[in-house]
């Protein structure tokens, strides 16, 4: 099954030199990944993770998820960046965007991914009258946004349940031994799960980082790991026959031709958070050293009525990658209406998925004609297995693509700059030195 890279409509955009580049780029990236001698090679744990993961830890995750579902109505997942986007993307893709309104499951909300007081107030209000557990996730254990949210929810749980029961309702996912969060968890007796040393945040969804909230939400984590495992085996070969390298090489060939923005296109609202996960994966991995494809996303057909205009006729620095599923997750048949007052009888009894498919074909051809190259990534269906497969596919493509671009796809040095400024402006001990100078540059 797997992922098929369709490049038929792309061919007019690529010449013989580009085709030679594709081969060369795929070979170079494979060599660095397999030889484990590229930049950031200390962070390649995700490559073999579907095979090498710690079975005992995974069993504890399942047990904790069962306990959370048994004792709670609401799970608050606290984390930012790679510490929450994977879980959010899986839960929305598999349980649907309305998952929290469904009667059959635990409600899962996310916190610590922003600094909004109203978001926090509304979330706390939602917890009233419901049984609550918290999973706080931070590899470093020191990130400000989740640390603030955790302080608030820890106090909330302690006030509601008392310290001892609160400790039973708090689950911590962090480094094996380092960091403030690990020290706090040990002191308070919280159950802890490990973010492996050799896996960075945005490559961590298959570890306990993603697995605990995803399992608690009632999704099939076994099928996710099985999909990722098959992807690991099927995407191991060198060359362009490997879809991960093919996709990575195509996007770099387009980038070299001035197509500096890639838009990941989906035709399902349930895919929107997966597109956010993809944006973080590629944006943080590639955007550095003055280089990188800017990752954007759209949900069609919704955004055909907004961003569609720009894509069709705006600046020609774009290409699209369409994530297309051959089978719809669900079906709905358009009803007949003999009166035909709406003029829609040509669609009588047509499945909605067929209309969606025609919208995909129409936009693909229109955008290609408008000068926007389209790569199509085809998968069979939306389910837990395919989610795991896609995660591994994109992680491997992203690592390879970073190497093709000549950057370290596993670090994020640029994220530090705003933090240093924010700590200085907030007066954090050890950072306050240039506070006056920073403040003099701000308006009042
Ligand atoms: O991909 C990454 O490494 C980052 O996006 C991190 O996940 C994010 O900054 C959160 O870091 P931490 O898990 O240490 O709190």
Coordinates of C-alpha atoms and ligand atoms in Angstrom, one line a residue:
X1 CA 0.0 0.0 0.0
X2 CA 2.2 2.9 1.2
X3 CA 2.5 6.3 -0.3
X4 CA 2.6 6.9 -4.0
X5 CA 4.3 10.1 -5.3
X6 CA 2.5 11.3 -8.4
X7 CA 4.5 13.8 -10.5
X8 CA 2.8 13.6 -13.9
X9 CA 1.5 17.2 -13.8
X10 CA 4.9 18.4 -12.6
X11 CA 6.9 17.2 -15.6
X12 CA 6.5 20.5 -17.6
X13 CA 8.2 22.3 -14.8
X14 CA 11.4 20.1 -14.7
X15 CA 14.1 19.8 -17.3
X16 CA 16.8 17.2 -17.9
X17 CA 19.2 18.9 -15.4
X18 CA 16.5 18.8 -12.7
X19 CA 16.0 15.1 -13.3
X20 CA 19.7 14.4 -13.0
X21 CA 19.7 16.5 -9.8
X22 CA 16.9 14.3 -8.3
X23 CA 19.0 11.1 -8.6
X24 CA 22.1 12.8 -7.2
X25 CA 20.2 14.4 -4.3
X26 CA 18.5 11.1 -3.3
X27 CA 21.8 9.2 -3.3
X28 CA 23.5 11.9 -1.2
X29 CA 20.8 12.0 1.4
X30 CA 20.6 8.2 1.7
X31 CA 24.3 8.0 2.2
X32 CA 24.2 10.5 5.1
X33 CA 21.2 8.9 6.8
X34 CA 22.4 5.3 6.5
X35 CA 26.1 6.2 7.3
X36 CA 24.7 8.3 10.3
X37 CA 27.4 10.8 9.6
X38 CA 25.3 13.9 8.5
X39 CA 24.8 17.0 10.6
X40 CA 22.8 16.2 13.8
X41 CA 23.3 12.5 13.5
X42 CA 22.9 12.1 17.3
X43 CA 19.2 12.6 16.7
X44 CA 18.5 9.7 14.4
X45 CA 16.7 7.5 17.0
X46 CA 13.4 7.9 15.2
X47 CA 14.8 6.1 12.1
X48 CA 14.6 2.7 13.8
X49 CA 12.1 3.5 16.6
X50 CA 9.2 1.5 15.3
X51 CA 11.4 -1.6 15.8
X52 CA 13.5 -0.6 18.8
X53 CA 11.0 1.1 21.0
X54 CA 11.0 0.2 24.7
X55 CA 8.2 -2.4 25.0
X56 CA 8.0 -2.0 28.8
X57 CA 7.5 1.7 28.5
X58 CA 4.9 1.2 25.9
X59 CA 3.0 -1.2 28.2
X60 CA 3.1 1.4 30.9
X61 CA 1.7 4.0 28.5
X62 CA -1.3 1.7 27.7
X63 CA -1.9 1.1 31.4
X64 CA -1.7 4.8 32.2
X65 CA -4.1 5.6 29.2
X66 CA -6.5 3.0 30.6
X67 CA -6.3 4.5 34.1
X68 CA -6.9 8.1 32.7
X69 CA -10.0 6.9 30.8
X70 CA -11.3 5.1 33.9
X71 CA -10.8 8.0 36.3
X72 CA -11.3 11.1 34.1
X73 CA -13.7 12.9 31.9
X74 CA -11.0 15.4 30.7
X75 CA -7.3 15.0 29.9
X76 CA -5.3 18.2 29.7
X77 CA -2.2 17.7 27.6
X78 CA 0.3 20.4 28.3
X79 CA 3.1 20.9 25.8
X80 CA 4.3 23.1 22.9
X81 CA 5.8 22.5 19.4
X82 CA 6.8 18.9 18.9
X83 CA 5.5 18.1 22.4
X84 CA 1.8 18.5 21.4
X85 CA 1.3 18.8 17.6
X86 CA 1.7 15.1 16.9
X87 CA -0.9 14.0 19.5
X88 CA -3.3 16.7 18.4
X89 CA -2.9 15.8 14.7
X90 CA -3.5 12.1 15.4
X91 CA -6.5 12.6 17.6
X92 CA -8.2 15.0 15.1
X93 CA -7.4 12.8 12.1
X94 CA -8.6 9.6 13.7
X95 CA -11.4 10.7 16.0
X96 CA -12.5 13.7 14.0
X97 CA -12.4 17.5 14.7
X98 CA -15.5 17.1 16.8
X99 CA -13.9 14.5 19.0
X100 CA -14.5 16.4 22.2
X101 CA -18.2 16.6 21.5
X102 CA -18.6 12.8 21.1
X103 CA -20.3 11.0 23.9
X104 CA -18.1 7.9 23.8
X105 CA -14.8 9.2 25.0
X106 CA -12.5 11.1 27.1
X107 CA -12.3 14.8 26.2
X108 CA -8.7 15.8 25.4
X109 CA -7.8 19.5 25.5
X110 CA -4.4 21.0 24.9
X111 CA -2.7 23.7 27.0
X112 CA 0.8 25.3 27.4
X113 CA 1.0 26.0 23.6
X114 CA 0.3 29.7 24.0
X115 CA 0.4 32.5 26.5
X116 CA -3.3 33.5 26.4
X117 CA -5.0 34.2 29.7
X118 CA -8.4 33.8 28.2
X119 CA -7.5 30.4 26.8
X120 CA -6.4 29.3 30.2
X121 CA -9.5 30.7 32.0
X122 CA -11.9 29.1 29.5
X123 CA -10.1 25.7 29.8
X124 CA -10.2 25.8 33.6
X125 CA -13.9 26.7 33.4
X126 CA -14.5 23.7 31.2
X127 CA -12.9 21.4 33.9
X128 CA -15.4 22.4 36.5
X129 CA -17.6 19.5 37.5
X130 CA -15.5 17.0 35.5
X131 CA -12.9 14.6 36.6
X132 CA -9.5 15.8 35.3
X133 CA -6.0 14.3 34.6
X134 CA -3.0 16.1 33.2
X135 CA -0.2 14.9 31.0
X136 CA 2.6 17.5 30.9
X137 CA 5.1 16.9 28.1
X138 CA 8.5 18.7 27.7
X139 CA 11.7 17.1 26.6
X140 CA 13.8 19.9 28.0
X141 CA 11.6 20.3 31.0
X142 CA 12.2 24.0 31.0
X143 CA 10.0 25.5 28.3
X144 CA 8.2 28.6 29.6
X145 CA 4.7 28.1 28.0
X146 CA 4.1 24.6 29.3
X147 CA 5.9 25.4 32.6
X148 CA 3.4 28.2 33.3
X149 CA 0.4 26.1 32.3
X150 CA 1.6 23.2 34.4
X151 CA 2.1 25.4 37.5
X152 CA -1.5 26.5 37.1
X153 CA -3.0 23.1 36.5
X154 CA -0.9 21.5 39.2
X155 CA -2.4 24.0 41.7
X156 CA -5.8 23.5 40.3
X157 CA -5.6 19.7 40.8
X158 CA -4.1 20.0 44.2
X159 CA -6.9 22.4 45.3
X160 CA -9.6 20.1 43.9
X161 CA -8.2 16.7 44.9
X162 CA -5.6 17.3 47.5
X163 CA -1.9 16.8 46.9
X164 CA -1.8 13.0 47.1
X165 CA -4.7 12.4 44.6
X166 CA -3.4 15.1 42.3
X167 CA -0.1 13.3 42.1
X168 CA -2.0 10.2 40.9
X169 CA -3.7 12.3 38.2
X170 CA -0.5 13.9 36.8
X171 CA 1.6 12.1 34.2
X172 CA 4.9 13.6 33.1
X173 CA 6.7 12.9 29.8
X174 CA 10.2 14.3 29.8
X175 CA 13.9 13.5 29.7
X176 CA 15.1 10.3 31.4
X177 CA 17.1 12.3 34.0
X178 CA 17.7 16.0 33.2
X179 CA 15.5 19.1 33.7
X180 CA 13.4 20.9 36.2
X181 CA 10.3 18.8 35.3
X182 CA 12.0 15.5 35.9
X183 CA 13.2 16.8 39.3
X184 CA 9.7 18.0 40.2
X185 CA 8.1 14.7 39.1
X186 CA 10.5 12.7 41.2
X187 CA 9.9 14.9 44.2
X188 CA 6.1 14.7 43.9
X189 CA 6.0 11.0 42.9
X190 CA 4.4 11.5 39.5
X191 CA 4.5 8.7 37.0
X192 CA 7.0 9.6 34.3
X193 CA 7.6 8.6 30.7
X194 CA 10.7 9.1 28.7
X195 CA 11.5 11.2 25.6
X196 CA 14.5 9.4 24.2
X197 CA 17.8 11.3 24.1
X198 CA 18.3 10.7 20.4
X199 CA 14.8 11.9 19.2
X200 CA 14.1 15.6 18.9
X201 CA 10.6 17.1 19.8
X202 CA 9.2 17.3 16.2
X203 CA 10.3 13.7 15.5
X204 CA 8.8 12.3 18.7
X205 CA 5.1 11.6 18.1
X206 CA 5.6 7.8 18.0
X207 CA 7.3 7.9 21.4
X208 CA 5.4 8.3 24.7
X209 CA 5.1 12.0 23.8
X210 CA 2.4 11.2 21.4
X211 CA 1.4 7.7 22.4
X212 CA 0.0 8.5 25.9
X213 CA -2.5 11.2 24.8
X214 CA -3.3 9.4 21.6
X215 CA -4.0 6.1 23.5
X216 CA -6.0 8.0 26.2
X217 CA -8.2 9.5 23.4
X218 CA -9.1 6.0 22.4
X219 CA -7.0 5.7 19.2
X220 CA -5.3 2.5 18.1
X221 CA -1.6 3.1 18.9
X222 CA -0.7 -0.5 17.9
X223 CA -2.0 0.2 14.4
X224 CA 0.0 3.5 14.3
X225 CA 3.2 1.7 15.2
X226 CA 2.5 -1.0 12.7
X227 CA 2.0 1.6 10.0
X228 CA 5.3 3.3 11.0
X229 CA 7.1 -0.1 11.1
X230 CA 5.9 -0.9 7.6
X231 CA 7.0 2.5 6.4
X232 CA 10.4 2.0 8.1
X233 CA 10.9 -1.2 6.1
X234 CA 9.4 0.0 2.8
X235 CA 11.2 3.3 2.8
X236 CA 14.7 1.9 3.5
X237 CA 15.9 1.5 -0.1
X238 CA 18.2 4.0 -1.8
X239 CA 17.2 6.0 -4.9
X240 CA 14.1 7.6 -6.3
X241 CA 12.1 4.4 -6.1
X242 CA 11.9 5.3 -2.4
X243 CA 8.9 7.7 -2.2
X244 CA 10.4 9.6 0.7
X245 CA 13.5 10.4 -1.2
X246 CA 11.5 11.1 -4.4
X247 CA 9.3 13.6 -2.6
X248 CA 12.3 15.2 -0.9
X249 CA 14.2 15.5 -4.1
X250 CA 11.2 16.9 -6.1
X251 CA 10.6 19.7 -3.5
X252 CA 14.3 20.6 -3.5
X253 CA 14.4 20.7 -7.4
X254 CA 11.5 23.1 -7.3
X255 CA 13.1 25.2 -4.6
X256 CA 16.2 25.5 -6.8
X257 CA 13.9 26.9 -9.5
X258 CA 12.6 29.7 -7.2
X259 CA 9.6 27.9 -5.8
X260 CA 10.3 28.9 -2.2
X261 CA 6.9 28.2 -0.6
X262 CA 5.4 24.8 -0.4
X263 CA 1.7 24.5 0.4
X264 CA 0.5 21.2 1.8
X265 CA -3.1 20.8 0.5
X266 CA -5.7 18.7 2.2
X267 CA -9.3 18.0 1.3
X268 CA -10.5 17.0 4.8
X269 CA -11.0 19.3 7.8
X270 CA -9.8 16.4 10.0
X271 CA -6.4 16.8 8.4
X272 CA -5.8 20.5 9.4
X273 CA -3.8 19.7 12.6
X274 CA -1.8 17.1 10.7
X275 CA -0.9 19.9 8.3
X276 CA 0.2 22.0 11.3
X277 CA 2.4 19.1 12.5
X278 CA 3.9 18.9 9.0
X279 CA 4.6 22.6 9.0
X280 CA 6.5 22.4 12.3
X281 CA 8.4 19.4 11.1
X282 CA 9.6 21.0 7.9
X283 CA 9.8 24.6 9.0
X284 CA 11.9 24.0 12.1
X285 CA 14.0 21.4 10.4
X286 CA 14.8 23.4 7.2
X287 CA 14.5 27.1 7.9
X288 CA 18.0 28.0 8.9
X289 CA 21.3 29.4 7.5
X290 CA 19.3 31.8 5.3
X291 CA 17.7 28.8 3.4
X292 CA 14.6 26.7 3.4
X293 CA 11.3 26.1 1.8
X294 CA 8.5 28.0 3.6
X295 CA 5.9 25.5 4.6
X296 CA 2.3 26.6 4.4
X297 CA -1.0 24.8 4.3
X298 CA -4.6 25.0 3.1
X299 CA -7.8 23.1 3.6
X300 CA -9.7 22.7 0.3
X301 CA -12.3 23.3 -0.9
X302 CA -12.7 25.8 2.0
X303 CA -9.6 27.8 1.1
X304 CA -10.3 27.7 -2.6
X305 CA -12.6 30.5 -1.7
X306 CA -9.9 32.5 0.1
X307 CA -6.2 31.5 -0.7
X308 CA -7.3 29.9 -4.0
X309 CA -7.1 33.4 -5.6
X310 CA -3.5 33.9 -4.6
X311 CA -2.5 30.4 -5.5
X312 CA -4.0 30.8 -9.0
X313 CA -2.7 34.2 -9.9
X314 CA -0.4 35.6 -7.2
X315 CA 3.4 35.6 -7.0
X316 CA 4.8 32.5 -8.8
X317 CA 7.1 31.3 -6.0
X318 CA 4.7 28.5 -4.9
X319 CA 4.3 24.8 -5.3
X320 CA 1.6 22.6 -3.8
X321 CA 1.8 19.1 -2.3
X322 CA -1.6 17.5 -2.2
X323 CA -2.2 14.8 0.3
X324 CA -4.8 12.7 -1.3
X325 CA -6.7 9.7 0.1
X326 CA -8.2 7.3 -2.4
X327 CA -11.0 6.2 0.0
X328 CA -13.1 8.6 1.9
X329 CA -13.3 8.1 5.7
X330 CA -17.1 8.3 5.5
X331 CA -19.6 8.8 2.7
X332 CA -22.8 10.8 2.2
X333 CA -25.0 10.6 -0.8
X334 CA -26.5 13.8 -2.1
X335 CA -30.3 13.5 -1.9
X336 CA -32.6 13.8 -4.9
X337 CA -35.0 16.7 -5.1
X338 CA -37.5 16.5 -8.0
X339 CA -38.3 20.2 -7.8
X340 CA -34.7 21.0 -8.6
X341 CA -35.2 24.6 -7.4
X342 CA -31.5 24.8 -6.5
X343 CA -30.5 23.6 -10.0
X344 CA -28.4 20.8 -8.5
X345 CA -30.1 17.8 -10.0
X346 CA -27.0 16.9 -12.0
X347 CA -25.6 15.9 -8.6
X348 CA -28.6 13.7 -7.6
X349 CA -27.4 10.6 -5.7
X350 CA -23.7 11.5 -6.2
X351 CA -21.5 10.7 -3.2
X352 CA -20.1 13.9 -1.6
X353 CA -16.6 12.3 -1.8
X354 CA -17.0 12.2 -5.6
X355 CA -17.7 16.0 -5.6
X356 CA -14.6 16.5 -3.4
X357 CA -12.5 14.3 -5.8
X358 CA -13.7 16.4 -8.8
X359 CA -12.8 19.6 -6.8
X360 CA -9.3 18.1 -6.3
X361 CA -8.9 17.3 -10.0
X362 CA -10.2 20.7 -11.0
X363 CA -7.9 22.7 -8.7
X364 CA -4.9 20.5 -9.6
X365 CA -5.3 21.3 -13.3
X366 CA -6.2 25.0 -12.8
X367 CA -3.2 25.6 -10.5
X368 CA -0.8 23.7 -12.7
X369 CA -2.0 25.8 -15.7
X370 CA -1.6 28.9 -13.5
X371 CA 2.1 28.1 -13.0
X372 CA 2.0 26.3 -9.7
X373 CA 3.6 22.8 -9.8
X374 CA 1.7 20.1 -8.0
X375 CA 3.1 17.0 -6.3
X376 CA 0.4 14.5 -5.3
X377 CA 1.0 12.1 -2.5
X378 CA -1.5 9.3 -2.6
X379 CA -2.4 7.2 0.3
X380 CA -5.2 4.6 0.5
X381 CA -7.4 5.7 3.4
X382 CA -7.4 7.7 6.7
X383 CA -6.9 5.3 9.6
X384 CA -4.4 4.7 12.4
X385 CA -2.1 2.5 10.3
X386 CA -1.9 5.2 7.6
X387 CA -1.3 7.9 10.2
X388 CA 1.8 6.0 11.4
X389 CA 2.9 5.4 7.9
X390 CA 2.6 9.0 7.0
X391 CA 4.4 10.2 10.1
X392 CA 7.4 8.0 9.3
X393 CA 7.2 9.0 5.6
X394 CA 7.3 12.7 6.3
X395 CA 10.0 12.3 9.0
X396 CA 12.3 10.5 6.6
X397 CA 11.5 12.9 3.7
X398 CA 12.2 15.8 6.0
X399 CA 15.5 14.5 7.2
X400 CA 16.6 13.7 3.6
X401 CA 15.3 17.0 2.3
X402 CA 17.3 18.9 5.0
X403 CA 20.5 17.1 3.9
X404 CA 19.7 17.9 0.3
X405 CA 19.4 21.6 1.3
X406 CA 22.7 21.4 3.2
X407 CA 21.3 22.1 6.7
X408 CA 21.1 20.2 10.0
X409 CA 17.5 19.0 10.0
X410 CA 17.6 18.2 13.7
X411 CA 18.4 21.4 15.5
X412 CA 16.5 24.7 16.0
X413 CA 19.0 27.3 17.1
X414 CA 16.8 30.2 15.9
X415 CA 14.1 29.4 18.4
X416 CA 16.5 30.7 21.2
X417 CA 16.6 34.3 20.1
X418 CA 13.1 35.3 21.1
X419 CA 13.4 33.4 24.4
X420 CA 16.6 35.3 25.4
X421 CA 14.7 38.6 24.7
X422 CA 11.6 37.5 26.5
X423 CA 13.5 36.3 29.5
X424 CA 15.4 39.7 29.6
X425 CA 12.2 41.6 29.2
X426 CA 10.6 39.6 32.0
X427 CA 13.6 40.1 34.3
X428 CA 14.6 36.4 34.6
X429 CA 17.7 36.1 36.7
X430 CA 20.8 35.7 34.6
X431 CA 19.1 37.3 31.5
X432 CA 18.2 40.8 32.6
X433 CA 21.5 42.5 31.4
X434 CA 20.2 43.9 28.1
X435 CA 16.7 44.6 29.3
X436 CA 17.1 48.4 29.2
X437 CA 18.6 48.3 25.7
X438 CA 15.7 46.0 24.5
X439 CA 13.1 48.2 26.1
X440 CA 14.5 51.4 24.5
X441 CA 13.7 49.8 21.1
X442 CA 10.0 49.2 21.9
X443 CA 7.2 51.7 21.6
X444 CA 5.2 52.7 24.7
Ligands
LIG1 O1 10.9 20.2 17.7 C1 11.3 20.7 18.7 O2 12.4 20.3 19.3 C2 10.6 21.8 19.4 O3 9.5 22.2 18.7 C3 10.2 21.4 20.8 O4 9.3 20.3 20.7 C4 9.4 22.5 21.5 O5 10.2 23.7 21.6 C5 9.1 22.1 23.0 O6 10.3 21.8 23.6 P1 10.2 20.9 25.0 O7 9.6 19.6 24.7 O8 11.6 20.8 25.4 O9 9.4 21.7 26.0

